[in-house]
Amino acid sequence: MAHGFRIVENAKLDARNTFGVAARAPMLVEVADAAALPELFGYGMLREGPVLVLGGGSNVLFAGDPQGVVLALGAQAIAIVEDDGDTAIVRADAGVEWHAFVLWTLGHGLAGLENLSLIPGTVGAAPIQNIGAYGIEVRESIHAVHAFDRRDRSVVRLTPAECAFAYRDSVFKHDPDRYVVTAVDFRLSRTPHLRLDYAGVGDELAAMGIESPRPSQVAEAVCRIRRRKLPDPAVIGNAGSFFKNPIVPAAVADALHAAHPKLPMFRTGDEATRKLSAAWLIDQCGWKGHRDGDAGVADSHALVLVNHGRATGADLLALARRIAASVRERFDVAIEPEPRIVGAVW
Ligand code: FAD
Ligand code: EPU
């Protein structure tokens, strides 16, 4: 990598997406040093054309080949950049594997990310959909996001407010061609404020015989629950939840609750809306374990689409559309995909 980057033409992406579907990029640019980005984005296809930044590929569906350049960031540094003895700001490069980063923070006595253990992917992708699990969203720990802004061709530092984080959402999702996230700063604490209220975490700790957990033990409990519930992409291709939990007006939620008292629903922080369980809606439509050829729905979780072997991205998208249509028909609720769909429009 002479100039901090390497170019591969006609690059196979099959092993770069956790669905394991076949895809090719006309050009893959692997960037080892984010300092190369301003110069790189001055040339050829990178200057104006579409660019897909690809991390671990655990939240993309290649329904077709990406047009233009695929960019992969490799930088792997993690450093404490500020520390007052209790709170520390930790900077991690975009290319760092997310779970390895969570373990690094716990190993350094820093709490805050333990509930987000075992989420696949990279640090650079964490702000894109504001990853969340077990009662936490990553926005609660993000101090700043460092990025290259393609529109202004400048290196920028975004505050959490500028990132406009919401449930599985951020500014990056609305303007996917604009920012390349190069590093993220997290504010973490040596005084743990554990969140054990999310269904299952407290029970898992109790089953582990732990009464006063340390953050690393909470992480272990979360890992155990996740290993039970979610299929491992190394065993069967998937991208975690394929649909977001739909957010609906409270009046709609009340009417649904009256008709379906078992439908799980959650508060959103806004009294005017409720979040519904997409998994439950899909499960009720009978999809769990369903298979259309090699495109299927996981046996263990109705929200997870799986590739039994040779499904194409288009096969998985067709199944997803049928699932969404059946939920709309039965419950009059629209469910939206969570992963980025490349090569097709939802
Ligand atoms: P990719 O899939 O490579 O990319 C996802 C999106 O982010 C794309 O739009 C891409 O262009 C963009 N992107 C990636 N890196 C950058 C960057 N550096 N700059 C700009 N844009 C970028 N998610 C959750 O929130 N909670 C969960 O509990 C969860 N569980 C999962 C379980 C499984 C088994 C799987 C397979 C996935 C799960 N996910 C979960 C989804 C996924 O792990 C996350 O969305 C993760 O952050 C994606 O990281 P990635 O590096 O693989 O991103
Ligand atoms: N349920 C069913 N059928 C199923 C699975 C679940 O009816 O097959 C019902 C159950 O009642 C269960 C409820 O759905 O209590 C919620 O299930 P779960 O706790 O698994 O959470 P989820 O809403 O399905 C969300 C995230 C996950 C995250 C978990 C844990 C979304 C779209 N998904 O799933 O994130 O790990 O909570 O916090 O918000 C991802 O984004 O890829 C992902 C895996």
Tab-separated table of C-alpha atoms and ligand atoms in Angstrom:
chain	number	residue	atom	x	y	z
A	1	MET	CA	0.000	0.000	0.000
A	2	ALA	CA	2.315	2.659	-1.307
A	3	HIS	CA	0.063	5.684	-0.732
A	4	GLY	CA	-2.003	4.311	2.128
A	5	PHE	CA	-4.471	2.598	-0.201
A	6	ARG	CA	-4.789	-0.388	-2.544
A	7	ILE	CA	-7.099	-0.845	-5.524
A	8	VAL	CA	-8.687	-4.145	-6.573
A	9	GLU	CA	-10.666	-4.183	-9.810
A	10	ASN	CA	-13.719	-6.419	-10.347
A	11	ALA	CA	-13.565	-7.375	-6.662
A	12	LYS	CA	-15.614	-10.274	-5.266
A	13	LEU	CA	-17.703	-9.211	-2.251
A	14	ASP	CA	-19.135	-12.640	-1.314
A	15	ALA	CA	-16.964	-12.884	1.799
A	16	ARG	CA	-17.461	-9.218	2.621
A	17	ASN	CA	-21.175	-9.478	3.459
A	18	THR	CA	-22.570	-11.634	6.271
A	19	PHE	CA	-25.516	-12.781	4.132
A	20	GLY	CA	-22.804	-14.448	2.048
A	21	VAL	CA	-24.516	-13.521	-1.209
A	22	ALA	CA	-22.562	-13.135	-4.429
A	23	ALA	CA	-21.680	-9.604	-5.513
A	24	ARG	CA	-18.895	-7.826	-7.348
A	25	ALA	CA	-17.646	-4.258	-7.267
A	26	PRO	CA	-16.102	-2.656	-10.356
A	27	MET	CA	-13.501	-1.210	-8.012
A	28	LEU	CA	-12.645	-1.874	-4.369
A	29	VAL	CA	-10.373	0.630	-2.668
A	30	GLU	CA	-8.828	-0.546	0.596
A	31	VAL	CA	-7.625	2.435	2.594
A	32	ALA	CA	-5.128	1.762	5.368
A	33	ASP	CA	-4.675	5.376	6.410
A	34	ALA	CA	-7.628	7.790	6.489
A	35	ALA	CA	-5.173	10.635	5.844
A	36	ALA	CA	-5.178	9.421	2.218
A	37	LEU	CA	-8.898	10.212	1.782
A	38	PRO	CA	-8.775	13.917	0.776
A	39	GLU	CA	-6.320	13.168	-2.024
A	40	LEU	CA	-8.080	9.954	-3.033
A	41	PHE	CA	-11.455	11.661	-3.373
A	42	GLY	CA	-9.949	14.153	-5.795
A	43	TYR	CA	-9.595	11.565	-8.552
A	44	GLY	CA	-11.687	9.762	-11.172
A	45	MET	CA	-14.632	7.646	-10.038
A	46	LEU	CA	-14.099	8.666	-6.427
A	47	ARG	CA	-14.542	12.348	-7.178
A	48	GLU	CA	-18.166	12.396	-8.301
A	49	GLY	CA	-19.433	8.843	-8.616
A	50	PRO	CA	-21.302	6.693	-6.098
A	51	VAL	CA	-19.153	5.295	-3.304
A	52	LEU	CA	-20.257	2.560	-0.934
A	53	VAL	CA	-18.289	2.450	2.305
A	54	LEU	CA	-18.210	-1.163	3.436
A	55	GLY	CA	-17.293	-2.251	6.945
A	56	GLY	CA	-17.956	-5.832	7.988
A	57	GLY	CA	-20.927	-6.099	5.608
A	58	SER	CA	-23.203	-7.198	8.458
A	59	ASN	CA	-25.934	-4.697	7.625
A	60	VAL	CA	-26.032	-4.683	3.833
A	61	LEU	CA	-28.001	-6.706	1.328
A	62	PHE	CA	-26.469	-6.886	-2.132
A	63	ALA	CA	-29.656	-7.222	-4.193
A	64	GLY	CA	-27.458	-6.296	-7.132
A	65	ASP	CA	-23.859	-5.298	-7.677
A	66	PRO	CA	-22.837	-1.904	-6.326
A	67	GLN	CA	-22.200	0.656	-9.053
A	68	GLY	CA	-19.006	2.599	-8.636
A	69	VAL	CA	-16.407	2.301	-5.934
A	70	VAL	CA	-16.561	0.245	-2.747
A	71	LEU	CA	-14.338	1.702	-0.044
A	72	ALA	CA	-13.023	-0.336	2.890
A	73	LEU	CA	-11.251	1.357	5.773
A	74	GLY	CA	-8.559	-0.647	7.499
A	75	ALA	CA	-7.177	1.611	10.248
A	76	GLN	CA	-7.134	-0.180	13.586
A	77	ALA	CA	-5.899	2.238	16.284
A	78	ILE	CA	-7.556	2.614	19.698
A	79	ALA	CA	-6.328	5.292	22.123
A	80	ILE	CA	-7.440	7.108	25.250
A	81	VAL	CA	-7.302	10.765	24.197
A	82	GLU	CA	-8.609	12.374	27.418
A	83	ASP	CA	-8.833	11.038	30.946
A	84	ASP	CA	-9.861	12.747	34.175
A	85	GLY	CA	-9.461	9.605	36.254
A	86	ASP	CA	-13.148	8.740	36.076
A	87	THR	CA	-14.368	9.633	32.602
A	88	ALA	CA	-12.237	8.916	29.567
A	89	ILE	CA	-12.606	9.751	25.906
A	90	VAL	CA	-11.525	6.801	23.791
A	91	ARG	CA	-10.891	7.190	20.057
A	92	ALA	CA	-11.212	4.136	17.835
A	93	ASP	CA	-10.530	3.993	14.115
A	94	ALA	CA	-13.340	3.001	11.746
A	95	GLY	CA	-11.729	-0.329	10.842
A	96	VAL	CA	-11.646	-1.710	14.395
A	97	GLU	CA	-13.962	-4.677	14.896
A	98	TRP	CA	-16.826	-3.582	17.159
A	99	HIS	CA	-16.826	-6.456	19.645
A	100	ALA	CA	-13.026	-6.384	19.951
A	101	PHE	CA	-13.377	-2.692	20.808
A	102	VAL	CA	-16.013	-3.398	23.481
A	103	LEU	CA	-13.665	-5.968	25.038
A	104	TRP	CA	-10.779	-3.456	24.880
A	105	THR	CA	-12.833	-0.864	26.799
A	106	LEU	CA	-13.857	-3.397	29.450
A	107	GLY	CA	-10.246	-4.576	29.727
A	108	HIS	CA	-9.261	-0.965	30.475
A	109	GLY	CA	-11.886	-0.686	33.229
A	110	LEU	CA	-14.154	1.558	31.144
A	111	ALA	CA	-17.887	0.927	31.277
A	112	GLY	CA	-20.735	1.996	28.993
A	113	LEU	CA	-20.645	-0.354	26.008
A	114	GLU	CA	-21.140	-3.684	27.800
A	115	ASN	CA	-24.753	-4.151	26.647
A	116	LEU	CA	-23.610	-3.723	23.031
A	117	SER	CA	-21.344	-6.779	23.168
A	118	LEU	CA	-21.148	-9.191	20.248
A	119	ILE	CA	-22.749	-6.909	17.656
A	120	PRO	CA	-20.947	-7.761	14.404
A	121	GLY	CA	-19.271	-5.124	12.267
A	122	THR	CA	-16.922	-2.217	12.712
A	123	VAL	CA	-16.574	0.898	14.853
A	124	GLY	CA	-17.028	3.082	11.746
A	125	ALA	CA	-20.479	1.639	11.111
A	126	ALA	CA	-21.692	1.942	14.726
A	127	PRO	CA	-22.948	5.537	14.339
A	128	ILE	CA	-24.548	4.901	10.938
A	129	GLN	CA	-27.641	3.205	12.319
A	130	ASN	CA	-26.911	4.112	15.961
A	131	ILE	CA	-26.485	0.462	16.929
A	132	GLY	CA	-28.551	-0.663	19.870
A	133	ALA	CA	-29.238	-3.700	21.989
A	134	TYR	CA	-30.352	-4.714	25.466
A	135	GLY	CA	-31.671	-1.294	26.461
A	136	ILE	CA	-28.753	0.828	25.171
A	137	GLU	CA	-28.052	2.796	22.016
A	138	VAL	CA	-24.507	3.706	21.063
A	139	ARG	CA	-25.436	7.407	20.847
A	140	GLU	CA	-25.443	7.453	24.666
A	141	SER	CA	-21.657	6.935	24.598
A	142	ILE	CA	-20.662	8.792	21.437
A	143	HIS	CA	-18.715	11.987	22.106
A	144	ALA	CA	-17.813	12.856	18.497
A	145	VAL	CA	-17.651	11.325	15.036
A	146	HIS	CA	-14.673	12.054	12.773
A	147	ALA	CA	-15.413	11.874	9.066
A	148	PHE	CA	-14.388	12.908	5.608
A	149	ASP	CA	-17.156	15.057	4.117
A	150	ARG	CA	-17.313	14.332	0.370
A	151	ARG	CA	-19.589	17.300	-0.306
A	152	ASP	CA	-17.233	19.911	1.123
A	153	ARG	CA	-14.094	17.781	0.591
A	154	SER	CA	-13.042	18.407	4.165
A	155	VAL	CA	-12.204	16.539	7.330
A	156	VAL	CA	-14.979	17.145	9.872
A	157	ARG	CA	-15.778	16.401	13.507
A	158	LEU	CA	-19.498	15.947	14.172
A	159	THR	CA	-21.109	16.393	17.578
A	160	PRO	CA	-23.823	13.914	18.635
A	161	ALA	CA	-26.457	16.608	17.919
A	162	GLU	CA	-25.122	17.008	14.387
A	163	CYS	CA	-25.363	13.233	13.922
A	164	ALA	CA	-29.158	13.445	14.564
A	165	PHE	CA	-29.276	10.016	16.183
A	166	ALA	CA	-32.594	8.238	16.574
A	167	TYR	CA	-33.710	4.603	16.751
A	168	ARG	CA	-31.681	2.829	14.006
A	169	ASP	CA	-31.180	6.205	12.361
A	170	SER	CA	-28.755	9.114	11.924
A	171	VAL	CA	-27.747	11.846	9.477
A	172	PHE	CA	-25.478	9.261	7.825
A	173	LYS	CA	-28.430	7.122	6.744
A	174	HIS	CA	-30.210	10.058	5.143
A	175	ASP	CA	-27.192	11.219	3.165
A	176	PRO	CA	-25.334	7.954	2.564
A	177	ASP	CA	-22.998	9.339	-0.108
A	178	ARG	CA	-21.757	12.261	1.955
A	179	TYR	CA	-19.669	11.097	4.926
A	180	VAL	CA	-16.913	8.541	5.328
A	181	VAL	CA	-16.611	7.921	9.063
A	182	THR	CA	-12.917	7.587	9.891
A	183	ALA	CA	-12.948	7.343	13.709
A	184	VAL	CA	-15.333	7.652	16.641
A	185	ASP	CA	-14.742	9.164	20.111
A	186	PHE	CA	-16.605	7.494	22.982
A	187	ARG	CA	-17.148	8.929	26.465
A	188	LEU	CA	-16.815	6.047	28.925
A	189	SER	CA	-16.696	5.842	32.683
A	190	ARG	CA	-14.765	3.992	35.367
A	191	THR	CA	-17.919	4.223	37.494
A	192	PRO	CA	-20.339	1.730	35.956
A	193	HIS	CA	-23.993	2.699	35.574
A	194	LEU	CA	-25.284	-0.750	34.725
A	195	ARG	CA	-28.495	-1.209	32.768
A	196	LEU	CA	-29.985	-4.538	33.667
A	197	ASP	CA	-33.650	-3.709	33.145
A	198	TYR	CA	-33.945	-5.005	29.556
A	199	ALA	CA	-35.817	-8.293	29.428
A	200	GLY	CA	-33.529	-11.242	29.951
A	201	VAL	CA	-30.312	-9.569	31.168
A	202	GLY	CA	-31.130	-9.721	34.891
A	203	ASP	CA	-32.411	-13.296	34.560
A	204	GLU	CA	-29.271	-14.354	32.707
A	205	LEU	CA	-27.049	-12.878	35.451
A	206	ALA	CA	-29.148	-14.660	38.067
A	207	ALA	CA	-28.746	-17.936	36.118
A	208	MET	CA	-24.981	-17.272	36.122
A	209	GLY	CA	-25.178	-16.944	39.928
A	210	ILE	CA	-24.097	-13.284	39.892
A	211	GLU	CA	-25.739	-10.838	42.292
A	212	SER	CA	-23.580	-7.716	41.988
A	213	PRO	CA	-22.305	-7.820	38.433
A	214	ARG	CA	-19.249	-6.133	37.022
A	215	PRO	CA	-19.559	-4.623	33.508
A	216	SER	CA	-17.603	-7.546	32.013
A	217	GLN	CA	-20.136	-9.950	33.544
A	218	VAL	CA	-23.018	-7.979	32.016
A	219	ALA	CA	-21.198	-8.286	28.686
A	220	GLU	CA	-20.926	-12.039	29.197
A	221	ALA	CA	-24.649	-12.304	30.014
A	222	VAL	CA	-25.525	-10.356	26.849
A	223	CYS	CA	-23.231	-12.628	24.786
A	224	ARG	CA	-24.958	-15.731	26.180
A	225	ILE	CA	-28.434	-14.429	25.331
A	226	ARG	CA	-27.346	-13.360	21.855
A	227	ARG	CA	-25.694	-16.716	21.084
A	228	ARG	CA	-28.958	-18.457	21.994
A	229	LYS	CA	-31.279	-16.164	20.061
A	230	LEU	CA	-29.432	-15.038	16.951
A	231	PRO	CA	-27.977	-17.259	14.241
A	232	ASP	CA	-24.205	-16.949	13.808
A	233	PRO	CA	-23.339	-15.583	10.333
A	234	ALA	CA	-20.296	-17.871	10.291
A	235	VAL	CA	-22.753	-20.797	10.305
A	236	ILE	CA	-25.681	-19.384	8.310
A	237	GLY	CA	-25.715	-16.133	6.364
A	238	ASN	CA	-27.786	-13.336	7.920
A	239	ALA	CA	-27.716	-9.622	8.779
A	240	GLY	CA	-29.356	-9.739	12.215
A	241	SER	CA	-32.786	-8.108	12.314
A	242	PHE	CA	-33.938	-7.600	8.750
A	243	PHE	CA	-36.723	-5.187	9.730
A	244	LYS	CA	-36.813	-2.282	12.156
A	245	ASN	CA	-39.406	-2.358	14.881
A	246	PRO	CA	-42.120	-0.053	13.509
A	247	ILE	CA	-42.902	3.171	15.350
A	248	VAL	CA	-46.594	4.066	15.142
A	249	PRO	CA	-48.883	6.757	16.617
A	250	ALA	CA	-50.016	5.848	20.150
A	251	ALA	CA	-53.648	5.701	18.991
A	252	VAL	CA	-52.742	3.082	16.376
A	253	ALA	CA	-50.827	1.121	19.028
A	254	ASP	CA	-53.807	1.277	21.395
A	255	ALA	CA	-56.144	-0.071	18.698
A	256	LEU	CA	-53.709	-2.877	17.868
A	257	HIS	CA	-53.346	-3.694	21.554
A	258	ALA	CA	-57.112	-3.951	21.944
A	259	ALA	CA	-57.265	-6.413	19.026
A	260	HIS	CA	-54.017	-8.262	19.898
A	261	PRO	CA	-53.319	-7.988	23.645
A	262	LYS	CA	-50.118	-10.074	23.337
A	263	LEU	CA	-48.425	-7.786	20.792
A	264	PRO	CA	-45.275	-6.500	22.587
A	265	MET	CA	-44.919	-2.725	22.461
A	266	PHE	CA	-42.387	-0.345	23.941
A	267	ARG	CA	-42.165	3.326	24.885
A	268	THR	CA	-40.144	5.532	22.546
A	269	GLY	CA	-39.447	8.532	24.781
A	270	ASP	CA	-42.207	10.368	22.906
A	271	GLU	CA	-45.663	9.880	24.423
A	272	ALA	CA	-47.259	10.321	20.985
A	273	THR	CA	-45.710	7.112	19.601
A	274	ARG	CA	-45.067	3.453	20.454
A	275	LYS	CA	-42.605	0.932	19.063
A	276	LEU	CA	-44.084	-2.421	18.067
A	277	SER	CA	-42.301	-5.764	17.928
A	278	ALA	CA	-41.751	-6.558	14.242
A	279	ALA	CA	-40.676	-10.094	15.216
A	280	TRP	CA	-44.069	-10.746	16.823
A	281	LEU	CA	-46.003	-9.366	13.843
A	282	ILE	CA	-43.982	-11.527	11.422
A	283	ASP	CA	-44.208	-14.573	13.683
A	284	GLN	CA	-48.008	-14.230	13.798
A	285	CYS	CA	-48.080	-14.291	10.003
A	286	GLY	CA	-46.448	-17.716	10.189
A	287	TRP	CA	-43.052	-16.894	8.681
A	288	LYS	CA	-40.676	-18.290	11.319
A	289	GLY	CA	-38.643	-21.124	9.780
A	290	HIS	CA	-40.187	-20.502	6.325
A	291	ARG	CA	-38.029	-21.249	3.268
A	292	ASP	CA	-38.272	-20.158	-0.363
A	293	GLY	CA	-35.429	-22.200	-1.811
A	294	ASP	CA	-32.313	-21.003	-0.013
A	295	ALA	CA	-33.855	-17.738	1.189
A	296	GLY	CA	-35.505	-18.214	4.546
A	297	VAL	CA	-36.539	-16.941	7.960
A	298	ALA	CA	-34.514	-18.166	10.946
A	299	ASP	CA	-36.018	-20.919	13.107
A	300	SER	CA	-34.943	-19.080	16.245
A	301	HIS	CA	-36.098	-15.526	15.405
A	302	ALA	CA	-38.787	-14.286	13.030
A	303	LEU	CA	-36.952	-11.003	12.386
A	304	VAL	CA	-33.852	-12.627	10.917
A	305	LEU	CA	-33.679	-13.553	7.231
A	306	VAL	CA	-31.158	-16.281	6.453
A	307	ASN	CA	-29.280	-17.580	3.434
A	308	HIS	CA	-29.342	-21.378	3.544
A	309	GLY	CA	-26.571	-21.510	0.964
A	310	ARG	CA	-27.060	-20.181	-2.503
A	311	ALA	CA	-29.751	-17.533	-2.115
A	312	THR	CA	-29.101	-14.391	-4.103
A	313	GLY	CA	-29.657	-10.947	-2.691
A	314	ALA	CA	-32.636	-10.646	-5.043
A	315	ASP	CA	-34.131	-13.884	-3.582
A	316	LEU	CA	-33.796	-12.489	-0.059
A	317	LEU	CA	-35.286	-9.157	-1.085
A	318	ALA	CA	-38.256	-10.902	-2.749
A	319	LEU	CA	-38.900	-12.864	0.458
A	320	ALA	CA	-38.593	-9.695	2.553
A	321	ARG	CA	-41.166	-7.961	0.362
A	322	ARG	CA	-43.608	-10.849	0.762
A	323	ILE	CA	-43.155	-10.762	4.537
A	324	ALA	CA	-43.747	-7.004	4.694
A	325	ALA	CA	-46.830	-7.322	2.450
A	326	SER	CA	-48.330	-9.993	4.714
A	327	VAL	CA	-47.761	-7.883	7.842
A	328	ARG	CA	-49.370	-4.912	6.165
A	329	GLU	CA	-52.341	-6.988	5.037
A	330	ARG	CA	-52.927	-8.617	8.418
A	331	PHE	CA	-52.117	-5.713	10.779
A	332	ASP	CA	-52.098	-2.626	8.512
A	333	VAL	CA	-48.581	-1.847	9.738
A	334	ALA	CA	-45.684	-0.972	7.408
A	335	ILE	CA	-42.355	-2.555	8.309
A	336	GLU	CA	-39.120	-1.202	6.846
A	337	PRO	CA	-35.839	-2.996	6.254
A	338	GLU	CA	-32.949	-2.257	8.584
A	339	PRO	CA	-29.971	-3.188	6.343
A	340	ARG	CA	-28.797	-0.981	3.527
A	341	ILE	CA	-30.111	-2.454	0.290
A	342	VAL	CA	-27.632	-2.104	-2.542
A	343	GLY	CA	-28.681	-2.502	-6.179
A	344	ALA	CA	-32.434	-2.201	-5.609
A	345	VAL	CA	-34.957	0.103	-4.020
A	346	TRP	CA	-37.229	-1.117	-1.229
B	1	FAD	P1	-21.709	-2.585	6.974
B	1	FAD	O1	-22.737	-3.647	6.912
B	1	FAD	O2	-20.472	-2.777	6.201
B	1	FAD	O3	-22.375	-1.203	6.553
B	1	FAD	C1	-23.635	-0.821	7.068
B	1	FAD	C2	-23.947	0.597	6.593
B	1	FAD	O4	-23.011	1.511	7.179
B	1	FAD	C3	-23.800	0.784	5.084
B	1	FAD	O5	-24.730	1.759	4.674
B	1	FAD	C4	-22.387	1.326	4.938
B	1	FAD	O6	-22.201	2.081	3.755
B	1	FAD	C5	-22.269	2.183	6.170
B	1	FAD	N1	-20.893	2.316	6.653
B	1	FAD	C6	-20.129	1.318	7.171
B	1	FAD	N2	-18.946	1.817	7.573
B	1	FAD	C7	-18.982	3.140	7.302
B	1	FAD	C8	-18.053	4.201	7.483
B	1	FAD	N3	-16.846	4.014	8.010
B	1	FAD	N4	-18.411	5.443	7.071
B	1	FAD	C9	-19.623	5.670	6.490
B	1	FAD	N5	-20.541	4.708	6.310
B	1	FAD	C10	-20.210	3.453	6.709
B	1	FAD	N6	-27.289	-4.016	14.840
B	1	FAD	C11	-27.738	-3.427	15.965
B	1	FAD	O7	-27.918	-2.198	16.012
B	1	FAD	N7	-28.012	-4.143	17.091
B	1	FAD	C12	-27.843	-5.482	17.143
B	1	FAD	O8	-28.099	-6.099	18.181
B	1	FAD	C13	-27.369	-6.145	15.968
B	1	FAD	N8	-27.212	-7.479	15.966
B	1	FAD	C14	-26.776	-8.108	14.845
B	1	FAD	C15	-26.608	-9.496	14.876
B	1	FAD	C16	-26.161	-10.165	13.753
B	1	FAD	C17	-25.982	-11.675	13.813
B	1	FAD	C18	-25.860	-9.442	12.572
B	1	FAD	C19	-25.322	-10.161	11.366
B	1	FAD	C20	-26.020	-8.072	12.523
B	1	FAD	C21	-26.494	-7.383	13.668
B	1	FAD	N9	-26.683	-5.987	13.673
B	1	FAD	C22	-27.100	-5.358	14.817
B	1	FAD	C23	-26.451	-5.193	12.460
B	1	FAD	C24	-24.962	-4.809	12.249
B	1	FAD	O9	-24.114	-5.617	13.008
B	1	FAD	C25	-24.701	-3.352	12.614
B	1	FAD	O10	-25.519	-2.496	11.863
B	1	FAD	C26	-23.246	-2.942	12.389
B	1	FAD	O11	-23.007	-1.661	12.890
B	1	FAD	C27	-22.831	-3.000	10.920
B	1	FAD	O12	-21.435	-2.876	10.867
B	1	FAD	P2	-20.622	-3.214	9.549
B	1	FAD	O13	-19.229	-2.744	9.750
B	1	FAD	O14	-20.798	-4.644	9.220
B	1	FAD	O15	-21.354	-2.282	8.500
B	2	EPU	N1	-40.645	-12.322	19.318
B	2	EPU	C1	-41.555	-13.114	18.662
B	2	EPU	N2	-41.081	-14.050	17.783
B	2	EPU	C2	-39.743	-14.222	17.551
B	2	EPU	C3	-38.815	-13.415	18.230
B	2	EPU	C4	-39.288	-12.456	19.116
B	2	EPU	O1	-42.759	-12.988	18.835
B	2	EPU	O2	-39.397	-15.079	16.731
B	2	EPU	C5	-41.156	-11.290	20.228
B	2	EPU	C6	-41.033	-11.703	21.678
B	2	EPU	O3	-42.233	-11.329	22.330
B	2	EPU	C7	-39.872	-10.859	22.191
B	2	EPU	C8	-39.967	-9.628	21.322
B	2	EPU	O4	-40.416	-10.114	20.056
B	2	EPU	O5	-40.032	-10.546	23.527
B	2	EPU	C9	-38.657	-8.895	21.157
B	2	EPU	O6	-37.638	-9.798	20.719
B	2	EPU	P1	-36.096	-9.495	20.995
B	2	EPU	O7	-35.852	-9.256	22.436
B	2	EPU	O8	-35.282	-10.518	20.296
B	2	EPU	O9	-35.867	-8.076	20.329
B	2	EPU	P2	-36.166	-7.552	18.880
B	2	EPU	O10	-37.048	-6.348	19.017
B	2	EPU	O11	-36.656	-8.614	17.973
B	2	EPU	C10	-34.198	-5.882	18.905
B	2	EPU	C11	-33.170	-5.408	17.940
B	2	EPU	C12	-31.969	-6.349	17.925
B	2	EPU	C13	-31.379	-6.397	19.311
B	2	EPU	C14	-32.448	-6.888	20.280
B	2	EPU	C15	-31.969	-6.895	21.717
B	2	EPU	C16	-34.328	-4.196	16.213
B	2	EPU	C17	-34.817	-4.179	14.806
B	2	EPU	N3	-33.734	-5.307	16.614
B	2	EPU	O12	-34.707	-7.097	18.402
B	2	EPU	O13	-30.997	-5.812	17.037
B	2	EPU	O14	-30.246	-7.228	19.373
B	2	EPU	O15	-33.602	-6.025	20.197
B	2	EPU	O16	-31.932	-5.599	22.202
B	2	EPU	O17	-34.476	-3.189	16.920
B	2	EPU	C18	-30.292	-5.830	14.770
B	2	EPU	O18	-30.568	-4.621	14.764
B	2	EPU	O19	-29.798	-6.428	13.777
B	2	EPU	C19	-30.546	-6.594	15.984
B	2	EPU	C20	-30.314	-7.906	16.087
